Short mmCIF file of C-alpha atoms in Angstrom, two decimals:
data_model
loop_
_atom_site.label_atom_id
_atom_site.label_comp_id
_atom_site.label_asym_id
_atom_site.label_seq_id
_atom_site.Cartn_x
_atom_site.Cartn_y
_atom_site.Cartn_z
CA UNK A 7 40.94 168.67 245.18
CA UNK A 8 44.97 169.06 245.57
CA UNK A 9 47.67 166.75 245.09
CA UNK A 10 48.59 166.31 248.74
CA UNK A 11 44.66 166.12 249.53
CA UNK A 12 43.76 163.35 247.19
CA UNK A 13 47.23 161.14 248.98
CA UNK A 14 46.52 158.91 252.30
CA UNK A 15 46.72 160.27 255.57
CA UNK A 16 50.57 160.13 256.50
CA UNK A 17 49.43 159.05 260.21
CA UNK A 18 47.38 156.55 258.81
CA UNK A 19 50.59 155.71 257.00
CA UNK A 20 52.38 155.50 260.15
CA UNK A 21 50.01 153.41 261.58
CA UNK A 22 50.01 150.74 258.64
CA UNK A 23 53.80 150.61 258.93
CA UNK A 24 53.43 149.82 262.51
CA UNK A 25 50.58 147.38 262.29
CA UNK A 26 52.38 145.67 259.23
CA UNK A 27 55.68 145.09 261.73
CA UNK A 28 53.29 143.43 264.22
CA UNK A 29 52.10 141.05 262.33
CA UNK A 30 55.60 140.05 261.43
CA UNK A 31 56.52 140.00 264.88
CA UNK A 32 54.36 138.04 266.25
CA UNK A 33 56.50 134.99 265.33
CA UNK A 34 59.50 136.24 267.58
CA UNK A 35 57.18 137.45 270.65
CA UNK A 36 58.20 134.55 272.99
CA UNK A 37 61.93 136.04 272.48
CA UNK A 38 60.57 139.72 273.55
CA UNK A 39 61.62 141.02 276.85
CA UNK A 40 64.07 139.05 277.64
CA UNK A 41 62.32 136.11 277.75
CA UNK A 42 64.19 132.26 277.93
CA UNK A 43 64.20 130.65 274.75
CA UNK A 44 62.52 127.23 275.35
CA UNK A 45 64.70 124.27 275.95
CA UNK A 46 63.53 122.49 272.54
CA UNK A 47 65.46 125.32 270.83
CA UNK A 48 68.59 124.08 269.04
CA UNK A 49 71.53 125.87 267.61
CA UNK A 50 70.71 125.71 264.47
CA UNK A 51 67.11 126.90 264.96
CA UNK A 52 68.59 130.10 266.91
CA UNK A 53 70.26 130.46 264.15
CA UNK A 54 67.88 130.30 261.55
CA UNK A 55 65.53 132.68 263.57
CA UNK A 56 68.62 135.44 263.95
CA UNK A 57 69.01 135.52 260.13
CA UNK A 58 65.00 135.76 259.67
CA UNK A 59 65.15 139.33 262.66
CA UNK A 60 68.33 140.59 260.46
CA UNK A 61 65.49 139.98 257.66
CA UNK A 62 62.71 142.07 259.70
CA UNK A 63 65.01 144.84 260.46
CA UNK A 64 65.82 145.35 257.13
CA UNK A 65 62.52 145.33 255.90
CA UNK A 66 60.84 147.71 258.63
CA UNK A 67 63.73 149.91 259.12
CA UNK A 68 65.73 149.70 255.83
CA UNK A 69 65.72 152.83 253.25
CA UNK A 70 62.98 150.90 251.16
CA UNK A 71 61.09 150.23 254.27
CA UNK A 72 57.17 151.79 254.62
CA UNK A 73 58.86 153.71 257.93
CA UNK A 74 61.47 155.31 255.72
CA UNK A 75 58.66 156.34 253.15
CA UNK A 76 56.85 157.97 256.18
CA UNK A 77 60.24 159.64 257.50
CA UNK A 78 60.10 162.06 253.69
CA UNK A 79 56.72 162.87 254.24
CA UNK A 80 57.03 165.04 256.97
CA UNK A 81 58.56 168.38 255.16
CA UNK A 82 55.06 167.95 253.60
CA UNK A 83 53.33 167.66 256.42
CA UNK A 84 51.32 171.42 257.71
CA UNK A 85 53.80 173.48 259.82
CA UNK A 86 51.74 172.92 263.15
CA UNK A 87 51.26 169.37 262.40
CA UNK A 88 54.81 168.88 261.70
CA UNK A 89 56.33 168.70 264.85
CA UNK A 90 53.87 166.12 266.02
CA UNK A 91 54.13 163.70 263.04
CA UNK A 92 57.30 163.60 263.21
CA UNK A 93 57.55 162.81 266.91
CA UNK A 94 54.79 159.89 265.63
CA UNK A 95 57.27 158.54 263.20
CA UNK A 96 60.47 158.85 265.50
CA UNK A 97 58.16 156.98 268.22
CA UNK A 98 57.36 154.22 265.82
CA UNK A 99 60.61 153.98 264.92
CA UNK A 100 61.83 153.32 268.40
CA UNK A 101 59.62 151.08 269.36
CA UNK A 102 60.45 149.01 266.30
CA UNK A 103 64.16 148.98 267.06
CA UNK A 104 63.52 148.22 271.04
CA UNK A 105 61.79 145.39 269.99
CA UNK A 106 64.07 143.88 267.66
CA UNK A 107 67.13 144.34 269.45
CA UNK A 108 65.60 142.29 272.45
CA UNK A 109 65.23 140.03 270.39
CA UNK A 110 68.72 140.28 268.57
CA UNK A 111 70.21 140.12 271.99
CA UNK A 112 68.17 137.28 273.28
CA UNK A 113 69.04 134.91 270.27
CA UNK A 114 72.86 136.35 270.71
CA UNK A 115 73.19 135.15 274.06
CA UNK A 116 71.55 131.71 273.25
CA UNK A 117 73.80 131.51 270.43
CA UNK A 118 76.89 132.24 272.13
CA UNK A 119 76.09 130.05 275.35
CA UNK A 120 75.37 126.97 273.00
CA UNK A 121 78.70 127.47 271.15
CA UNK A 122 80.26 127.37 274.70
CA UNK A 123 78.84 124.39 275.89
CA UNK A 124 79.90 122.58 272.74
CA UNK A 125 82.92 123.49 272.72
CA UNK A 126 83.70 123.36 276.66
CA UNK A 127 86.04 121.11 277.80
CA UNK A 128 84.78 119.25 281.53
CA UNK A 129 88.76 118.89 283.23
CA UNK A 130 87.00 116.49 285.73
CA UNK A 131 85.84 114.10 282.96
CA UNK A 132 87.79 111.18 283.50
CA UNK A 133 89.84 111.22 279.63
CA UNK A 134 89.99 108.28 277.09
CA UNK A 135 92.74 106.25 277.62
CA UNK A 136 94.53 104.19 274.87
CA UNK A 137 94.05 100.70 275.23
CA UNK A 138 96.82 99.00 276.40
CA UNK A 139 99.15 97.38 274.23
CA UNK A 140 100.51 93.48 275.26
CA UNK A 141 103.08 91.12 274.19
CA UNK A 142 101.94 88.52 271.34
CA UNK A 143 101.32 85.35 272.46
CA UNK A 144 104.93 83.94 270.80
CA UNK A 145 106.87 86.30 272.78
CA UNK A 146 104.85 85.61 276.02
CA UNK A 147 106.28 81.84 275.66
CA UNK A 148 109.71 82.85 274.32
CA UNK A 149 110.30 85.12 277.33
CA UNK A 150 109.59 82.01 279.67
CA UNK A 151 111.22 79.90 277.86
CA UNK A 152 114.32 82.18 278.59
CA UNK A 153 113.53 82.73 282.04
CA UNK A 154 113.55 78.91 282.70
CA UNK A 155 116.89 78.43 280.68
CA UNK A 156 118.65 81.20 282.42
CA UNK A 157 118.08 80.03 285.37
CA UNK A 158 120.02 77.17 284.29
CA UNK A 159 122.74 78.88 284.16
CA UNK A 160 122.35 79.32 280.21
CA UNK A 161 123.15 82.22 278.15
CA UNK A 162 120.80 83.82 275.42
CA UNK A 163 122.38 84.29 271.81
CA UNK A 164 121.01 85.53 268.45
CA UNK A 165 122.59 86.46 265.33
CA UNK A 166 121.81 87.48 261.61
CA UNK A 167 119.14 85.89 259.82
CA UNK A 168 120.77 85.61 256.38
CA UNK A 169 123.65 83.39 256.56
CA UNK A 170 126.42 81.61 253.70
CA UNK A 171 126.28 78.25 252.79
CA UNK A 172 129.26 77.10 255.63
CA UNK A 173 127.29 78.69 258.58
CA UNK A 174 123.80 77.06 257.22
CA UNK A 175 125.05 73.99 255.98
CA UNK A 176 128.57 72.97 255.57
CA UNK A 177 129.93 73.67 259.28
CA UNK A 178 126.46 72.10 260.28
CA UNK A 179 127.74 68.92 258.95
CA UNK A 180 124.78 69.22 256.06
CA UNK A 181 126.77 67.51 253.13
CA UNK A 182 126.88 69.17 249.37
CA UNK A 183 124.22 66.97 248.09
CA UNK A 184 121.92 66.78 251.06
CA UNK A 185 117.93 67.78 250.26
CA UNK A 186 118.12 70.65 252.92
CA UNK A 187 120.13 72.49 250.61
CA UNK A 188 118.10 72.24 247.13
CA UNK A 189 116.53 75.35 246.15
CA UNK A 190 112.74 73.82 246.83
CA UNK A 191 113.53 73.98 250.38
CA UNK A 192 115.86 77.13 251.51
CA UNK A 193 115.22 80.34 250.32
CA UNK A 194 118.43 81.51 248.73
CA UNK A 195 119.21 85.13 247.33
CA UNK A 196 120.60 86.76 244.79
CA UNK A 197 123.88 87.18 246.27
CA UNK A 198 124.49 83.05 247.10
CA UNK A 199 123.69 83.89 250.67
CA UNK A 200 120.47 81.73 252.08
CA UNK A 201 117.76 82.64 254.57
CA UNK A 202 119.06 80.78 257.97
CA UNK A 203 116.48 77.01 257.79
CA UNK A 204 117.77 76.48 262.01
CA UNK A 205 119.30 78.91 264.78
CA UNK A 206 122.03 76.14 264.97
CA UNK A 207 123.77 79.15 262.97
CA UNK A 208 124.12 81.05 266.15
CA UNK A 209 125.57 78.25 268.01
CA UNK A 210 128.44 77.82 265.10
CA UNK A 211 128.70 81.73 265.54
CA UNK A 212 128.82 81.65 269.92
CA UNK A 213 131.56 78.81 269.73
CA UNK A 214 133.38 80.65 267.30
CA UNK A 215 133.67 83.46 269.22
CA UNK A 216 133.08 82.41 272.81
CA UNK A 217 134.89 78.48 272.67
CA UNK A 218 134.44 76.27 275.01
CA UNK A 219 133.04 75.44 277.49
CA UNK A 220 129.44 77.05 276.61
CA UNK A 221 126.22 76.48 277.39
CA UNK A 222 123.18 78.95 275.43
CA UNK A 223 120.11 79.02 273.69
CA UNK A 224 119.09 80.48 270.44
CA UNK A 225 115.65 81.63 269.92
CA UNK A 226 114.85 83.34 266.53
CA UNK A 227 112.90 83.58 263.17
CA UNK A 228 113.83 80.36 260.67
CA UNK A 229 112.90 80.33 257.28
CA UNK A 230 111.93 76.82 254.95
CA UNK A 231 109.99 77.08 251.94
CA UNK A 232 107.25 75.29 253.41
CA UNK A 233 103.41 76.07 252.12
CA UNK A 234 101.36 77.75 254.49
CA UNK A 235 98.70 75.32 256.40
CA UNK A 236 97.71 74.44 260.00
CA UNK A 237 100.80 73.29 260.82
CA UNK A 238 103.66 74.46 258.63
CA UNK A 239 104.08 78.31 257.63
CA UNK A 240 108.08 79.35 255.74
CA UNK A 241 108.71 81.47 258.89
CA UNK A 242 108.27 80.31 262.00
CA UNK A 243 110.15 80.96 265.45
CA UNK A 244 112.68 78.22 267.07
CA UNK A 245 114.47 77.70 269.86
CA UNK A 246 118.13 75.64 270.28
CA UNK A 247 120.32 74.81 272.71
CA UNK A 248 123.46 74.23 273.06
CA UNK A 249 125.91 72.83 275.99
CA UNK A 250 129.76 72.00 274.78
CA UNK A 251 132.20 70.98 278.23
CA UNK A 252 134.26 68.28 278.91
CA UNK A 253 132.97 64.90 279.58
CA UNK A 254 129.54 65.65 278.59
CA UNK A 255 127.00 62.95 278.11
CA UNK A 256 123.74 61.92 276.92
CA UNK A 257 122.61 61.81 280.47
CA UNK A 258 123.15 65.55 280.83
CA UNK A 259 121.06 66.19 277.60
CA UNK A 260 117.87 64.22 279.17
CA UNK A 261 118.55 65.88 282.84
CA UNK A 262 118.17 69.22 281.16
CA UNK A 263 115.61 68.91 278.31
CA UNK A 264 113.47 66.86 281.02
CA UNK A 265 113.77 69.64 283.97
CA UNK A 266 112.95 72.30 281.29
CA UNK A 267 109.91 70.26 280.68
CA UNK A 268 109.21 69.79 283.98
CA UNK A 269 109.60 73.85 284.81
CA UNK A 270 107.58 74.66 281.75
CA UNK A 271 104.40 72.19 282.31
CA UNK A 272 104.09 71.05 285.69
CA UNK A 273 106.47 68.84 288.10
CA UNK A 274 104.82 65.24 286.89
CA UNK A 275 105.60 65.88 283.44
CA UNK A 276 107.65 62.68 282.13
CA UNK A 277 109.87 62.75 279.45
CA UNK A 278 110.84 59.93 276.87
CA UNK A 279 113.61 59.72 273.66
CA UNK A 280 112.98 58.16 270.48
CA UNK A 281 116.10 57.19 268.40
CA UNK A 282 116.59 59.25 265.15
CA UNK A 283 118.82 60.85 262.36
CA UNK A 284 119.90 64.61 262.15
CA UNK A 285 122.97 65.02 260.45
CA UNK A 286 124.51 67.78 263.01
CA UNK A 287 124.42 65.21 266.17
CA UNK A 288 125.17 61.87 266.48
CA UNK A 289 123.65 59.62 268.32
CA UNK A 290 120.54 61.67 268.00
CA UNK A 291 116.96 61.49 269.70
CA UNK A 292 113.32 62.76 269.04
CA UNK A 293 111.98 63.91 272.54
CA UNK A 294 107.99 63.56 273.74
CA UNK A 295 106.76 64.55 277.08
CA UNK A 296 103.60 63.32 278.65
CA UNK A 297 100.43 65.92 277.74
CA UNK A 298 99.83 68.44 279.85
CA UNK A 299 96.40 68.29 279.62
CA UNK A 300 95.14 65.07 280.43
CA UNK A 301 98.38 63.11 282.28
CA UNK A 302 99.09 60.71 279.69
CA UNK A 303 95.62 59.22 279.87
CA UNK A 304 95.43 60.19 276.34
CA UNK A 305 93.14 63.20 274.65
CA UNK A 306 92.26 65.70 271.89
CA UNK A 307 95.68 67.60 271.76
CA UNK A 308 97.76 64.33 271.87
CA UNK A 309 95.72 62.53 269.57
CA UNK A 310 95.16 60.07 272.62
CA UNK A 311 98.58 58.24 272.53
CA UNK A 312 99.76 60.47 275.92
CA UNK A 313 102.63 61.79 274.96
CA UNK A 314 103.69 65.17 272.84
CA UNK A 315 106.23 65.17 270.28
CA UNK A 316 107.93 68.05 271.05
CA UNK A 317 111.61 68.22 269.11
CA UNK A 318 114.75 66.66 268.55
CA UNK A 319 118.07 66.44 270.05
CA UNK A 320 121.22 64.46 270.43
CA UNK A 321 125.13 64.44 270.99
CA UNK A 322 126.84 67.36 269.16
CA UNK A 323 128.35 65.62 265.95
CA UNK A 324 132.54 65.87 266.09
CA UNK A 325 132.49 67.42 263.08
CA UNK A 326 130.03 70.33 263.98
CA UNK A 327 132.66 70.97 266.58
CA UNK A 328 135.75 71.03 264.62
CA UNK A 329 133.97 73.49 262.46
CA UNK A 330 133.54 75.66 265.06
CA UNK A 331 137.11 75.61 266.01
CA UNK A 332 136.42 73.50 269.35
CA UNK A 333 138.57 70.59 270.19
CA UNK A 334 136.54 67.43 269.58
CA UNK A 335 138.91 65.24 271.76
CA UNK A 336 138.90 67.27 274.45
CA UNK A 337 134.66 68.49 274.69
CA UNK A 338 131.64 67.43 273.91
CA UNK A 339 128.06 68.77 274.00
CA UNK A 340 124.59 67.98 273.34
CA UNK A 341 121.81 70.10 271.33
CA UNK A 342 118.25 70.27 271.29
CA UNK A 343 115.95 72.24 269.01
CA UNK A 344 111.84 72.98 269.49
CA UNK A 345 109.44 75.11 267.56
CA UNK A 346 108.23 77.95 269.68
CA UNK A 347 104.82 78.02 267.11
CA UNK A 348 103.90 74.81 267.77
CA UNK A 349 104.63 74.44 271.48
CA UNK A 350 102.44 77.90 271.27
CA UNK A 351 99.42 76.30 269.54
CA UNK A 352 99.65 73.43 271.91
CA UNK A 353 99.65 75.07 275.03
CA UNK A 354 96.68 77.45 273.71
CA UNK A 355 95.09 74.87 272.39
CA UNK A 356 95.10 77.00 268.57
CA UNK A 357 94.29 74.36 265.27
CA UNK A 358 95.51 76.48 262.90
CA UNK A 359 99.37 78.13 263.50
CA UNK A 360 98.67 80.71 260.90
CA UNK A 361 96.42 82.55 263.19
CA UNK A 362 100.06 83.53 265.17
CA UNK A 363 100.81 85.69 262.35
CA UNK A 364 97.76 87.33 260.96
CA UNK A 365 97.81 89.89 263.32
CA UNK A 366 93.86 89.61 263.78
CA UNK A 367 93.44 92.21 266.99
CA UNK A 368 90.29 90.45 267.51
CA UNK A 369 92.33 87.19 268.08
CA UNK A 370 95.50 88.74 269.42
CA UNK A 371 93.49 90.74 272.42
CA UNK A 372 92.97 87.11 273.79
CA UNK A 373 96.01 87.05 275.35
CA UNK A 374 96.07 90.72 276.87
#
């Protein structure tokens, strides 16, 4: 028998090309003609199946492919066979490639409308906004505490925070060898100059430059090497005041810390002075009010005697004024002085002052 006899039938050939795509296909038949993909079809799975046709193309219609083999047999095919096997292959060959590209160009749709719904942008989606920033609770009660004195017809001062021993000490009537000014309790630099331990700096600095008569408060940042705990931390905020005029009494000093008081906490609120010693006023008082919370009846926050210490105060010492170039036998004033932390803590009921400054959001958003 010849060569060419003994070989397989090329249309059988054909046919076991075709039969062998078929089986293949099978897995991509519900993306034939068009068809939906199913909803449980994800990206990636579109994907993965476009990558495994590129596969099947290459395989059935590549130059290694059984349908290429079949495409050289037909210049051995007989001459009136020929024309007819090779419309057989061409046919095959078509069908092959309609089949595949439906499916090619149902997966490139599904592709391409999944990569536009992820990456659409909905304009009527109401956006994210930022939350919303707030003032911190120290501020809230310095900014009141301004509004009430201004109102008063009192001015608002502040100044530098690093000052020289006359404007922290000396022209505070603070004398060389008074504690204040030992090492253990200022913090002094490098240069001799000394973090400011009271905003009575600002009132030397207003008088200097203003004279008298003046009337202003200081709030501001002081610094005293104190170790942190609930109730002492080396910076803390303060607020003084100051009011220098002629004939200017003690009676003027209670009419204005106790109508602060009263505008601050509630019309009922009752103020009392205790005598004491600062060395920058003379005579000088310690001032309590009655608790807001409970009326004087006595309670948690003032340790059920009634009354809140609050801070001290007193007549403007002569020499405080002479230091700040005012006339002492002509004026006089009164000053008062408060920490803004604690009056803070107080009024939102906080047992630990260190919390002011931690800058805990979780704590902080409180007071939003």
């Amino acid at each position: 028998m010849a060569e060419g006899q003994s070989q397989e039938d090329p249309r059988v050939q054909v046919e076991t090309a075709r039969k062998a795509f078929e089986q293949e296909f099978e897995r991509f038949g519900r993306f034939a003609g068009g068809a939906r993909p199913s909803a449980g079809l994800s990206l990636d799975q579109a994907e993965t199946e476009q990558r495994a046709v590129s596969e099947l193309r290459t395989r059935h219609l590549g130059k290694k492919s059984a349908l290429a083999a079949c495409k050289k047999l037909i210049g051995g095919v007989a001459p009136e066979e020929r024309a007819s096997f090779g419309q057989l292959v061409q046919k095959t060959e078509a069908g092959i490639v309609q089949r595949i590209e439906e499916v090619e160009e149902t997966l490139k749709h599904f592709i391409e409308a999944s990569h536009t719904e992820q990456e659409s942008l909905d304009v009527t989606i109401p956006g994210r906004r930022p939350r919303r920033g707030h003032l911190h609770p120290i501020t809230l009660l310095r900014e009141r505490i301004e509004d009430i004195f201004v109102s008063l017809g009192y001015a608002i001062e502040d100044d530098r925070e690093i000052e020289t021993d006359f404007y922290n000490f000396d022209a505070l009537n603070i004398p060389e060898n008074h504690p204040a000014r030992a090492s253990q309790d200022t913090f002094y630099t490098t240069e001799g100059f000394a973090l400011r331990s009271q905003t009575s700096t600002v009132q030397i600095h207003a008088m200097q430059r203003r004279g008298a008569p003046v009337r202003m408060i200081a709030p501001g940042r002081v610094f005293r090497r104190d170790t942190p705990d609930p109730t002492h931390n080396p910076m803390f905020f303060q607020v003084e005041g100051l009011c220098v005029d002629r004939g200017i009494t003690m009676a003027h000093l209670k009419g204005t810390v106790g109508e602060f008081l009263r505008r601050m906490f509630g019309p009922k609120t009752i103020t009392r002075f205790r005598p004491s010693y600062f060395p920058f006023t003379e005579p000088s008082a310690e001032f309590d009010f009655s608790c807001f919370k409970c009326g004087g009846e006595g309670c948690r926050i003032c340790k059920n005697s009634g009354w809140i210490e609050l801070g001290g105060s007193g007549m403007v010492h002569p020499n405080v004024l002479r230091a700040a170039r005012v006339d002492a036998e002509i004026f006089s004033g009164f000053a008062f002085g408060l920490g803004i932390d604690r009056m803070c803590a107080l009024m939102y009921g906080l047992d630990d002052i260190r919390l002011l400054f931690e800058n805990d959001a979780r704590f902080l958003k409180q007071f939003d």
